[in-house]
Amino acid sequence: LPKELVPVFATMHKARLWRKLADEALSHRNINNFDKALSLLKESLEKYDYIPAMSLISTTLILNEQYIEAIKWINNCLKNLNEENSYIKIELLANLGLIYYSKFKDYKKALEIYLESLSIPKPSNISDEGFEFVKSNIYRDLAAVYFCLGAIKNSEKYCKLRLKVVGDCKFTLQIKSMVEEYLDKFGTKDSKQQVIIKDKYGHAAGMVVRNEDGRHTITLTDNPVSFLM
């Protein structure tokens, strides 16, 4: 084997090994065997330098409701990523934003994190189309966060951006319905404080509650988890 091809074949071999570990990990995660999944993902990262495992581990921790551990993991990973892996940084920040938005209901903190993730420039090793899809997951969550903060126009803006990329996103379509009904339902002092949102088939898709401070709490029949990979 020519010397110049040795590194190429070594890289291919390493890729097969981390891919096998990652596939096995996701199989375990799919049956809620989270400890085994985490063990395999960490092995793929530590032994074969499989950087995307950073994001997969954060998602697995979130699915297992280990939110504090997920926050610590994400913050530690963010310190060790270079510009080449900026798309992983975006995914990690999106998962961090999701924790503050979905679990802790800290919408201002979530907003700050999501906007930081959108400020990251496109890395050279990902296509324009792929990068826009990654960002569209953030658009989806921003639409919900802005709605919860009462920033209806911004919510509408990010609904449109998300649906431009993923036109059939159920979660975003629900938010869009809430935006469209907002003025009708909450336009006066005497309007209802609680509204049931229905989908196009007439089924209950979620509920909006207007709080005393003017903010909104939304509960949907399906809650998203960013970057389920």
PDB file of C-alpha atoms in Angstrom, residues 26 28 73 116 119 122 136 138 145 175 189 195:
ATOM      1  CA  LEU A  26     -29.010   5.014  18.854  1.00  0.00           C
ATOM      2  CA  HIS A  28     -30.223   1.388  22.556  1.00  0.00           C
ATOM      3  CA  TRP A  73     -22.051  18.571  29.287  1.00  0.00           C
ATOM      4  CA  GLU A 116     -26.332  33.245  19.833  1.00  0.00           C
ATOM      5  CA  SER A 119     -24.978  34.299  14.934  1.00  0.00           C
ATOM      6  CA  LYS A 122     -21.649  28.707   8.204  1.00  0.00           C
ATOM      7  CA  SER A 136     -34.523  25.903  10.687  1.00  0.00           C
ATOM      8  CA  ILE A 138     -33.823  26.985  15.755  1.00  0.00           C
ATOM      9  CA  VAL A 145     -40.255  31.336  22.510  1.00  0.00           C
ATOM     10  CA  ILE A 175     -47.672  28.078  16.516  1.00  0.00           C
ATOM     11  CA  LYS A 189     -59.335  43.497  27.861  1.00  0.00           C
ATOM     12  CA  VAL A 195     -57.938  29.486  24.400  1.00  0.00           C
TER      13      VAL A 195
END
